[in-house]
Coordinates of C-alpha atoms and ligand atoms in Angstrom, one line a residue:
M1 CA 134.9 101.6 81.2
K2 CA 137.1 104.7 81.8
S3 CA 135.5 107.9 80.5
K4 CA 138.4 108.7 78.4
N5 CA 137.9 105.5 76.4
L6 CA 134.2 106.3 75.6
K7 CA 134.6 107.5 72.1
K8 CA 137.1 104.8 71.1
K9 CA 134.9 102.0 72.6
Y10 CA 131.8 103.3 70.9
I11 CA 133.4 103.3 67.5
E12 CA 135.0 100.0 68.1
F13 CA 131.7 98.4 69.2
F14 CA 129.9 99.5 66.0
I15 CA 132.8 98.6 63.7
N16 CA 132.7 95.2 65.2
N17 CA 129.0 95.2 64.3
G18 CA 129.7 95.9 60.7
H19 CA 129.7 99.7 60.6
K20 CA 132.1 101.9 58.9
E21 CA 133.5 105.1 60.6
I22 CA 133.0 108.4 58.9
V23 CA 134.5 111.7 59.9
D24 CA 132.4 114.4 61.3
S25 CA 131.2 117.6 59.5
P26 CA 132.1 121.1 60.7
L27 CA 129.7 123.0 63.0
I28 CA 129.2 125.4 60.2
P29 CA 127.8 123.2 57.5
Y30 CA 129.8 123.3 54.3
N31 CA 127.5 123.2 51.3
D32 CA 124.2 122.9 53.2
P33 CA 122.9 126.4 52.7
T34 CA 119.6 125.6 54.4
V35 CA 121.1 125.3 57.9
L36 CA 123.0 127.7 60.2
F37 CA 124.7 125.0 62.3
T38 CA 125.0 121.3 62.5
T39 CA 122.5 120.7 65.3
A40 CA 122.3 116.9 65.1
G41 CA 124.2 114.2 63.5
M42 CA 121.5 113.7 60.9
H43 CA 122.0 117.1 59.1
P44 CA 125.0 116.3 57.0
L45 CA 123.4 112.9 56.3
V46 CA 119.9 113.9 55.1
P47 CA 120.6 113.0 51.4
F48 CA 121.4 109.5 52.5
L49 CA 118.3 109.2 54.7
L50 CA 116.4 110.1 51.6
G51 CA 117.9 107.2 49.7
Q52 CA 121.0 108.5 48.0
P53 CA 123.7 105.8 48.4
N54 CA 126.5 106.8 50.8
P55 CA 130.0 106.1 49.5
S56 CA 130.9 104.5 52.8
G57 CA 128.0 102.0 52.8
K58 CA 124.7 101.5 54.6
K59 CA 125.9 101.1 58.2
L60 CA 127.9 104.0 59.6
V61 CA 129.3 105.2 62.9
N62 CA 130.5 108.7 63.7
I63 CA 131.1 111.3 66.4
Q64 CA 129.5 114.6 65.4
K65 CA 130.1 118.0 66.9
C66 CA 126.8 119.8 67.4
L67 CA 125.6 123.3 68.4
R68 CA 122.1 123.9 69.6
T69 CA 120.9 127.2 71.0
G70 CA 117.2 126.3 70.9
D71 CA 117.1 125.6 74.6
I72 CA 119.8 128.1 75.6
E73 CA 117.8 129.2 78.7
E74 CA 118.2 125.6 80.1
V75 CA 121.9 125.9 80.2
G76 CA 123.0 126.2 83.8
D77 CA 121.1 123.1 84.9
E78 CA 122.9 119.8 85.4
F79 CA 123.1 118.4 81.9
H80 CA 122.2 121.0 79.2
L81 CA 125.0 122.3 76.9
T82 CA 124.9 124.4 73.7
F83 CA 128.0 122.7 72.2
F84 CA 128.2 118.9 72.5
N85 CA 129.3 115.8 70.7
M86 CA 126.9 113.1 69.6
L87 CA 128.0 109.5 69.2
G88 CA 125.9 108.0 66.4
N89 CA 125.3 104.8 64.6
W90 CA 123.3 104.8 61.3
S91 CA 121.4 102.4 59.2
F92 CA 120.4 103.6 55.7
G93 CA 117.8 101.1 54.7
D94 CA 119.8 98.3 56.4
Y95 CA 119.0 97.1 60.0
W96 CA 115.9 98.2 61.8
K97 CA 114.4 98.3 65.3
K98 CA 115.4 94.9 66.7
E99 CA 119.1 95.2 65.8
A100 CA 119.3 98.9 66.7
I101 CA 117.8 98.4 70.2
E102 CA 119.7 95.2 70.8
M103 CA 123.0 96.9 70.0
S104 CA 122.1 99.9 72.2
F105 CA 121.2 97.6 75.1
E106 CA 124.4 95.6 74.7
F107 CA 126.6 98.8 74.6
L108 CA 124.8 100.2 77.7
T109 CA 124.8 97.1 79.9
S110 CA 127.7 94.9 78.8
K111 CA 130.7 95.0 81.2
K112 CA 132.9 95.3 78.2
Y113 CA 131.3 98.6 77.4
L114 CA 129.3 101.0 79.6
G115 CA 128.3 98.3 82.1
F116 CA 125.3 100.3 83.4
P117 CA 123.1 98.2 85.7
I118 CA 119.8 97.5 84.1
E119 CA 118.1 98.7 87.3
K120 CA 119.3 102.2 86.6
L121 CA 117.8 102.3 83.1
G122 CA 114.4 103.6 81.9
V123 CA 113.2 103.9 78.2
S124 CA 110.5 105.7 76.4
V125 CA 108.7 104.8 73.2
F126 CA 106.3 106.6 70.9
G127 CA 102.7 106.3 72.2
G128 CA 101.0 106.8 68.9
D129 CA 98.8 109.5 67.4
K130 CA 96.8 110.3 64.2
D131 CA 100.0 110.2 62.1
A132 CA 101.6 107.0 63.3
P133 CA 100.7 104.0 65.5
A134 CA 102.2 103.4 69.0
D135 CA 105.6 101.8 68.7
E136 CA 104.6 98.4 70.3
E137 CA 107.4 96.8 68.4
S138 CA 110.1 98.7 70.3
E139 CA 108.3 98.2 73.5
K140 CA 108.3 94.4 73.1
I141 CA 112.0 94.4 72.1
W142 CA 112.9 96.3 75.3
E143 CA 110.8 93.9 77.4
S144 CA 112.5 90.9 75.7
L145 CA 115.8 92.3 76.8
G146 CA 114.7 92.5 80.5
I147 CA 113.5 96.1 80.9
S148 CA 110.4 95.9 83.0
S149 CA 107.1 97.4 81.8
E150 CA 107.3 99.9 84.8
R151 CA 110.4 101.3 83.2
I152 CA 108.9 101.8 79.8
A153 CA 107.0 105.1 79.2
R154 CA 104.8 105.7 76.2
L155 CA 105.0 109.4 75.2
G156 CA 103.7 111.6 72.5
K157 CA 105.2 113.4 69.5
K158 CA 106.6 116.2 71.5
D159 CA 108.9 113.7 73.4
N160 CA 109.3 110.7 71.2
W161 CA 109.5 111.8 67.6
W162 CA 112.5 113.1 65.8
G163 CA 112.7 115.3 62.7
P164 CA 112.3 116.5 60.2
A165 CA 115.4 118.7 60.4
G166 CA 113.5 121.4 58.5
K167 CA 109.8 121.7 57.7
T168 CA 109.9 118.7 55.5
G169 CA 111.9 115.6 55.2
P170 CA 112.8 112.3 57.0
C171 CA 111.5 111.7 60.4
G172 CA 110.0 109.1 62.7
P173 CA 109.2 107.8 66.1
D174 CA 112.1 107.3 68.5
S175 CA 113.0 105.4 71.6
E176 CA 115.0 107.3 74.2
M177 CA 117.2 105.8 76.9
F178 CA 117.5 107.3 80.4
Y179 CA 120.0 106.7 83.2
W180 CA 119.2 107.3 86.9
S181 CA 121.9 109.8 87.9
S182 CA 120.8 110.9 91.3
P183 CA 122.3 109.6 94.5
E184 CA 118.8 108.9 95.8
D185 CA 117.2 105.4 95.4
V186 CA 116.0 104.6 91.9
P187 CA 112.2 104.8 91.7
E188 CA 110.4 101.6 90.6
K189 CA 108.5 103.5 88.0
F190 CA 110.2 105.4 85.2
D191 CA 109.0 109.0 84.9
P192 CA 111.2 111.1 82.6
S193 CA 109.9 114.4 84.2
N194 CA 111.8 113.4 87.4
S195 CA 115.1 115.2 87.0
G196 CA 117.0 112.2 88.4
W197 CA 116.5 110.6 85.0
V198 CA 119.0 111.9 82.4
E199 CA 118.4 111.2 78.7
I200 CA 121.5 109.7 77.3
W201 CA 120.7 108.1 74.0
N202 CA 118.1 108.3 71.3
D203 CA 117.3 105.6 68.7
V204 CA 115.3 107.2 65.9
F205 CA 113.4 105.0 63.5
M206 CA 113.1 107.2 60.4
E207 CA 110.4 105.7 58.2
Y208 CA 108.4 108.8 57.3
D209 CA 108.9 111.7 55.0
K210 CA 106.9 114.8 56.0
D211 CA 105.7 116.8 53.0
S212 CA 105.0 120.5 52.7
S213 CA 101.3 119.9 53.4
G214 CA 102.2 118.3 56.7
K215 CA 101.4 114.7 55.6
Y216 CA 103.6 111.8 56.7
K217 CA 104.3 109.4 53.8
P218 CA 106.5 106.3 54.0
L219 CA 110.1 106.9 53.1
K220 CA 111.8 105.0 50.3
Q221 CA 113.9 103.2 52.9
K222 CA 113.7 102.6 56.7
N223 CA 116.6 104.3 58.5
V224 CA 118.0 104.3 62.0
D225 CA 119.6 107.4 63.4
T226 CA 121.0 107.2 66.9
G227 CA 122.6 109.9 69.0
M228 CA 124.3 109.4 72.3
G229 CA 125.2 112.5 74.3
Y230 CA 128.9 112.2 74.8
E231 CA 129.4 114.7 77.6
R232 CA 126.5 113.3 79.6
V233 CA 127.7 109.7 79.4
F234 CA 131.3 110.8 80.1
S235 CA 130.1 112.5 83.3
I236 CA 128.2 109.5 84.4
L237 CA 131.3 107.3 83.8
E238 CA 133.3 109.7 86.0
G239 CA 130.7 109.3 88.7
V240 CA 129.9 113.0 89.0
E241 CA 126.4 114.4 89.4
N242 CA 126.5 117.0 86.7
I243 CA 128.5 117.8 83.5
Y244 CA 130.3 120.7 85.0
E245 CA 131.9 118.6 87.7
S246 CA 133.4 116.3 85.0
S247 CA 137.0 116.7 83.9
L248 CA 135.7 118.1 80.6
F249 CA 134.7 121.2 82.5
T250 CA 136.6 121.4 85.8
P251 CA 139.7 123.2 84.3
I252 CA 137.4 125.8 82.7
I253 CA 135.4 126.3 85.9
E254 CA 138.6 126.6 88.0
K255 CA 140.0 129.2 85.7
I256 CA 136.7 131.3 85.9
L257 CA 136.8 130.9 89.7
E258 CA 140.4 132.1 89.8
L259 CA 139.2 135.4 88.2
S260 CA 135.9 135.8 90.1
S261 CA 135.1 137.2 93.5
S262 CA 131.8 135.3 94.0
E263 CA 130.6 131.8 93.2
D264 CA 127.2 131.9 91.6
E265 CA 126.9 128.3 90.3
K266 CA 124.6 129.1 87.4
S267 CA 126.8 132.0 86.1
L268 CA 129.9 129.8 86.3
R269 CA 128.2 127.1 84.3
I270 CA 126.8 129.5 81.7
I271 CA 130.2 131.1 81.2
A272 CA 131.9 127.7 80.8
D273 CA 129.2 126.5 78.3
H274 CA 128.9 129.6 76.2
L275 CA 132.7 130.3 75.9
R276 CA 133.3 126.6 75.1
S277 CA 130.8 126.9 72.2
A278 CA 132.2 130.3 71.2
T279 CA 135.7 128.8 71.1
F280 CA 134.6 125.9 68.9
L281 CA 132.7 128.3 66.5
L282 CA 135.7 130.7 66.3
A283 CA 137.9 127.7 65.5
E284 CA 135.9 127.4 62.2
K285 CA 137.0 130.9 61.4
I286 CA 133.6 132.6 62.0
A287 CA 133.9 136.0 63.5
P288 CA 131.2 137.7 65.7
S289 CA 128.9 139.8 63.5
N290 CA 125.3 140.9 63.2
I291 CA 124.3 138.2 60.8
E292 CA 123.6 134.5 61.0
Q293 CA 126.3 132.3 62.6
G294 CA 128.3 135.4 63.6
Y295 CA 125.4 136.8 65.4
V296 CA 124.8 133.6 67.5
L297 CA 128.5 133.7 68.3
R298 CA 128.3 137.3 69.4
K299 CA 125.3 136.4 71.6
L300 CA 127.1 133.6 73.3
I301 CA 130.1 135.8 74.1
R302 CA 128.1 138.7 75.3
L303 CA 125.9 136.6 77.5
A304 CA 129.1 135.1 79.1
I305 CA 130.5 138.6 79.6
R306 CA 127.4 139.7 81.4
R307 CA 127.6 136.6 83.7
G308 CA 131.2 137.5 84.3
K309 CA 130.0 140.9 85.8
L310 CA 127.7 139.0 88.1
L311 CA 130.7 137.0 89.4
G312 CA 132.5 140.2 90.1
I313 CA 135.1 139.8 87.3
E314 CA 136.4 143.3 86.7
D315 CA 138.9 142.8 84.0
R316 CA 138.6 141.5 80.5
F317 CA 138.4 137.7 80.8
V318 CA 136.9 135.9 77.9
S319 CA 140.2 135.4 76.0
K320 CA 141.8 133.9 79.2
I321 CA 139.0 131.3 79.4
A322 CA 139.2 130.6 75.7
K323 CA 142.9 130.0 76.1
T324 CA 142.2 127.5 78.9
I325 CA 139.6 125.8 76.6
I326 CA 142.2 125.6 73.8
D327 CA 144.8 124.2 76.1
N328 CA 142.5 121.6 77.4
Y329 CA 140.9 120.5 74.2
S330 CA 143.6 120.8 71.6
E331 CA 144.9 117.3 72.0
E332 CA 141.6 116.0 70.7
Y333 CA 140.6 118.9 68.5
S334 CA 143.8 120.0 66.7
H335 CA 142.0 122.8 64.8
L336 CA 141.7 124.7 68.1
K337 CA 145.4 125.0 68.4
K338 CA 145.8 125.7 64.7
N339 CA 143.4 128.6 64.8
S340 CA 144.2 129.8 68.4
L341 CA 145.5 133.2 67.3
F342 CA 142.2 133.9 65.4
I343 CA 140.1 132.6 68.4
I344 CA 142.0 134.7 71.0
T345 CA 142.1 137.9 68.9
E346 CA 138.5 137.8 67.8
I347 CA 137.0 136.9 71.2
D348 CA 139.1 139.7 72.9
K349 CA 138.0 142.1 70.2
E350 CA 134.4 141.3 70.9
E351 CA 134.8 141.9 74.6
R352 CA 136.4 145.3 73.9
K353 CA 133.6 146.2 71.6
F354 CA 130.9 145.2 74.1
E355 CA 132.8 147.1 76.8
R356 CA 132.1 150.3 74.9
T357 CA 128.3 150.0 75.2
L358 CA 127.7 147.7 78.1
K359 CA 128.0 150.3 80.9
K360 CA 125.9 152.8 79.1
G361 CA 123.3 150.2 78.2
M362 CA 123.1 149.1 81.8
S363 CA 122.5 152.6 82.9
V364 CA 119.7 152.9 80.3
F365 CA 118.3 149.6 81.5
G366 CA 118.5 150.8 85.1
K367 CA 116.1 153.7 84.3
I368 CA 113.4 151.5 82.9
S369 CA 110.6 151.1 85.4
G370 CA 107.2 149.4 85.6
E371 CA 106.2 145.8 85.1
K372 CA 107.4 145.4 81.6
V373 CA 110.3 146.4 79.4
S374 CA 108.6 147.6 76.2
G375 CA 109.4 146.3 72.7
T376 CA 110.9 149.7 71.8
E377 CA 113.1 149.7 74.9
A378 CA 114.3 146.2 74.3
F379 CA 115.0 147.0 70.7
L380 CA 116.9 150.1 71.7
L381 CA 119.1 148.1 74.1
F382 CA 119.8 145.7 71.2
Q383 CA 120.3 148.2 68.5
S384 CA 122.2 150.9 70.3
Y385 CA 124.0 149.0 73.1
G386 CA 124.3 145.5 71.6
F387 CA 122.3 143.7 74.3
P388 CA 121.1 140.3 73.0
I389 CA 117.4 140.0 73.8
E390 CA 118.2 137.0 76.0
M391 CA 120.3 139.3 78.1
T392 CA 117.6 141.9 78.4
Q393 CA 115.2 139.1 79.5
E394 CA 117.7 138.0 82.1
L395 CA 118.2 141.5 83.4
A396 CA 114.4 142.0 83.5
S397 CA 113.7 138.8 85.3
E398 CA 116.2 139.7 88.0
K399 CA 114.2 142.9 88.6
G400 CA 110.9 140.9 88.6
M401 CA 110.0 142.4 85.2
K402 CA 108.9 140.9 81.9
V403 CA 109.9 141.8 78.4
D404 CA 107.4 142.5 75.6
L405 CA 108.9 140.0 73.3
K406 CA 106.2 140.4 70.6
G407 CA 106.8 144.2 70.6
Y408 CA 110.6 143.6 70.3
K409 CA 110.1 141.2 67.4
S410 CA 107.9 143.6 65.5
E411 CA 110.4 146.5 66.1
F412 CA 113.1 144.2 64.9
I413 CA 111.3 143.3 61.7
T414 CA 110.4 146.9 61.0
H415 CA 114.0 147.9 61.2
Q416 CA 115.2 144.9 59.3
K417 CA 118.7 145.7 60.4
L418 CA 119.6 142.1 60.9
S419 CA 119.2 139.2 58.7
R420 CA 116.0 137.4 59.7
T421 CA 118.0 134.2 60.1
A422 CA 119.9 135.8 63.0
T423 CA 116.7 135.4 65.0
K424 CA 115.5 132.2 66.5
G425 CA 113.2 131.6 63.5
K426 CA 116.0 130.1 61.4
F427 CA 116.9 127.8 64.3
A428 CA 113.5 126.5 64.8
S429 CA 112.7 125.8 61.3
G430 CA 115.1 126.7 58.5
L431 CA 116.9 123.4 58.2
A432 CA 117.8 120.9 55.5
D433 CA 115.0 121.7 53.2
Q434 CA 114.9 119.5 50.1
S435 CA 112.0 120.9 48.1
E436 CA 112.3 121.1 44.3
E437 CA 112.8 124.9 44.3
T438 CA 115.5 124.7 47.0
I439 CA 117.3 122.0 45.0
K440 CA 117.2 124.2 41.9
L441 CA 118.5 127.2 43.7
H442 CA 121.3 125.0 45.2
T443 CA 122.5 124.1 41.7
A444 CA 122.2 127.8 40.8
A445 CA 124.4 128.7 43.8
H446 CA 127.1 126.5 42.5
L447 CA 126.9 128.2 39.1
L448 CA 127.0 131.6 40.7
H449 CA 130.0 130.7 42.8
S450 CA 132.0 129.7 39.7
A451 CA 130.8 132.7 37.7
L452 CA 131.9 135.1 40.4
I453 CA 135.3 133.5 40.5
K454 CA 135.5 133.8 36.7
V455 CA 134.4 137.4 36.5
L456 CA 135.9 138.8 39.7
G457 CA 138.9 136.6 40.3
D458 CA 140.1 133.8 42.6
D459 CA 139.9 136.0 45.7
C460 CA 136.1 135.6 45.7
K461 CA 135.8 133.0 48.4
Q462 CA 132.5 131.7 49.6
K463 CA 131.7 133.0 53.0
G464 CA 128.3 131.6 53.5
S465 CA 125.0 131.0 51.8
N466 CA 121.4 130.5 52.6
I467 CA 118.7 129.0 50.4
N468 CA 114.9 128.9 50.8
P469 CA 112.4 127.9 48.1
E470 CA 112.1 131.6 47.0
R471 CA 115.6 132.8 46.6
L472 CA 119.3 132.1 47.2
R473 CA 121.7 134.2 49.2
F474 CA 125.4 134.0 48.7
D475 CA 128.1 135.7 50.7
F476 CA 131.6 136.0 49.3
S477 CA 134.8 137.9 50.0
F478 CA 135.1 140.9 47.8
D479 CA 135.7 144.5 48.8
R480 CA 133.6 146.7 46.6
K481 CA 130.2 146.9 45.0
L482 CA 129.9 145.0 41.7
E483 CA 129.6 147.2 38.7
E484 CA 126.4 146.9 36.7
N485 CA 128.3 145.3 33.8
E486 CA 129.9 142.7 36.2
V487 CA 126.5 141.8 37.5
R488 CA 125.2 141.3 33.9
K489 CA 128.3 139.2 33.1
V490 CA 127.8 136.9 36.1
E491 CA 124.1 136.5 35.2
D492 CA 124.9 135.9 31.5
M493 CA 127.4 133.2 32.4
V494 CA 125.0 131.4 34.6
N495 CA 122.2 131.7 32.1
K496 CA 124.4 130.4 29.3
Q497 CA 125.0 127.1 31.2
I498 CA 121.2 126.9 31.6
K499 CA 120.6 127.6 27.9
D500 CA 123.3 125.2 26.8
K501 CA 121.5 122.5 28.9
V502 CA 124.7 121.6 30.7
K503 CA 124.6 118.3 32.5
V504 CA 125.1 118.0 36.2
S505 CA 127.2 115.0 37.2
K506 CA 128.3 113.4 40.4
E507 CA 131.5 111.5 41.1
E508 CA 132.7 109.7 44.1
M509 CA 136.4 110.3 44.8
N510 CA 139.1 110.4 47.4
V511 CA 139.3 113.9 49.0
D512 CA 142.9 114.3 47.9
K513 CA 142.0 113.6 44.3
A514 CA 139.1 116.0 44.6
K515 CA 141.5 118.7 45.8
K516 CA 143.9 118.0 43.0
S517 CA 141.2 118.1 40.4
G518 CA 140.5 121.7 41.3
A519 CA 137.1 121.1 42.9
L520 CA 136.0 123.9 45.2
G521 CA 135.5 122.9 48.8
E522 CA 136.3 122.8 52.4
F523 CA 139.4 120.6 52.6
S524 CA 139.3 119.8 56.3
H525 CA 138.4 116.2 55.7
K526 CA 140.7 113.4 56.6
Y527 CA 143.0 112.1 54.0
G528 CA 141.5 109.0 52.4
E529 CA 137.9 109.9 52.9
T530 CA 135.6 109.5 50.0
V531 CA 133.5 112.5 49.0
F532 CA 131.0 113.5 46.3
V533 CA 132.1 116.0 43.7
Y534 CA 129.4 117.7 41.7
S535 CA 130.3 119.1 38.2
I536 CA 128.1 121.3 36.1
G537 CA 129.6 120.7 32.6
K538 CA 133.1 122.1 32.7
F539 CA 131.9 125.3 34.3
S540 CA 131.7 124.3 38.0
K541 CA 133.2 121.6 40.2
E542 CA 132.5 121.4 43.9
I543 CA 132.7 119.0 46.8
C544 CA 129.1 118.7 48.0
S545 CA 126.6 116.1 49.3
G546 CA 123.9 117.4 47.1
P547 CA 121.2 117.1 46.1
H548 CA 121.2 118.9 42.7
V549 CA 119.1 118.9 39.6
S550 CA 120.3 116.6 36.8
N551 CA 120.6 119.3 34.1
A552 CA 121.0 123.0 34.3
S553 CA 118.2 123.4 31.8
K554 CA 115.7 122.8 34.7
L555 CA 116.6 126.1 36.3
G556 CA 114.7 128.7 34.4
T557 CA 116.3 132.2 34.2
F558 CA 118.8 133.2 36.8
K559 CA 118.5 136.8 38.0
I560 CA 120.5 138.7 40.6
V561 CA 118.0 140.9 42.5
K562 CA 120.2 142.5 45.2
Q563 CA 123.7 143.1 46.3
K564 CA 125.1 144.7 49.4
S565 CA 127.9 144.7 51.8
V566 CA 127.6 142.5 55.0
G567 CA 130.8 143.5 56.8
A568 CA 134.4 144.3 56.0
G569 CA 135.3 142.8 52.7
V570 CA 132.2 140.6 52.4
R571 CA 129.5 141.1 49.8
R572 CA 126.1 139.5 49.6
I573 CA 124.1 138.6 46.5
K574 CA 120.5 137.6 46.4
A575 CA 119.3 135.8 43.3
I576 CA 116.2 134.1 42.1
L577 CA 115.1 131.8 39.3
E578 CA 112.3 132.9 37.1
G579 CA 110.1 130.8 34.8
Ligands
LIG1 N1 118.7 112.9 65.7 C1 118.5 112.4 67.0 C2 118.9 113.4 68.1 O1 119.6 114.3 67.7 C3 119.4 111.1 67.2 O2 120.6 111.3 66.7 O3 118.6 113.2 69.2

């Protein structure tokens, strides 16, 4: 198969096997205030994994853009990326292990599809522990298909278990597929720690629901979530040894080389990866900032700028690379072209901003001596010179020094200058939480959104939100502090819906109809796609996958506890539910 046909063939194969294609979600999840980014195909689909019927059916196929910075320090090796696409097939309570594995096997080995020789494949299955038994069923299925027992590894939870996306929720054992990508002979025995084996696909068998006490209970339905790494398989099909030598990356690498005076491989790869991710984030109209997604974006751009210095790039360069990325990817991702002015302007602005502090910060760093960069020094570099902690760590390791990360974190918390979610914590754990309190606050966020529009006007556009079981946070465009009486008015409006026991209802409709009906939402969906629209009486109407409470009366008393500015023209409200 030609690499350029990979996406098409994948979709075609699963449609032929009874699946329906759904469009992907944005990288910045719309209406999932419990996650910063879409880091796996399952995030936008959690409600359906928990049993809510999906309007498109029980067997779906999609291509999902993902962003992961959890293993950012691995970027620079052969196959790690922060932005990537996942090809996924889904069963919501429909087919199970046998069908899932058989379909994976056919797609991998059939000449009509990937045509990978069986000798180059290895698989892993869950080896069992106190929470769940070893996955002998999957092992037997692989053997029945001709995978020798030498090529099947049984591994523990760290390697062969997926989910939950947050602290609680759907999860289960998985079976991963690896391809031997090295030019050396394939070893008889499969050992995933050998770097010649590249993980290319993961079949997750989601049959458990992890609760807040850490217990694994059976889910209402057994689900299959699979994810194939598009860029990895694309590179294998092109016959190259690493992702950066594939045609997805060569135009970017060539452009960087054109501007560089040295050829440090790792720096080239990191710049290509980070600026590609940054370009896709900017394309969703997120600007660099000191909070949440904007902070991650800032970090990616600044880490790339620093690497540019290592390559001897003297002039500003990030907008030039972004332009190459836009030019090369726009045919497939039209939103890059559509938002190219925003992307180029913002990325260049960020480089100019960093330019003002980078030199000075480097000289401050140069004066640090000893074995360790202290927490206070690392925090100063961050606070006053805008050095992401990862950058300070890189600089330190180049000098054979360590960074007191614990000290840095405690300084960080003391100063509370940034939202906690801008730190890695949110990445590691703050995802797709579906606890009762979070669901209530999710409904309250919809009420707040509508109340703000009614009190302050249509210009109040949602800019982001974040919910945990204790409180909701809501960012919206508005350029001044709310007056005391406006805060009261918003609260009263929300509380009136609660007192009036207004019903929450859900309808399925075509996205175009939803738009015409005045539902609030992100209308980047394809025409003809079916979406859910949640209404709270006549007060609020929004496109959203849920979940929500069934009646506003369940919420208690809504209270705004804080408001502040979080950047030019953006206000943040924190609110709670009492009682
Ligand atoms: N959720 C699994 C993964 O991201 C399979 O899609 O690997």
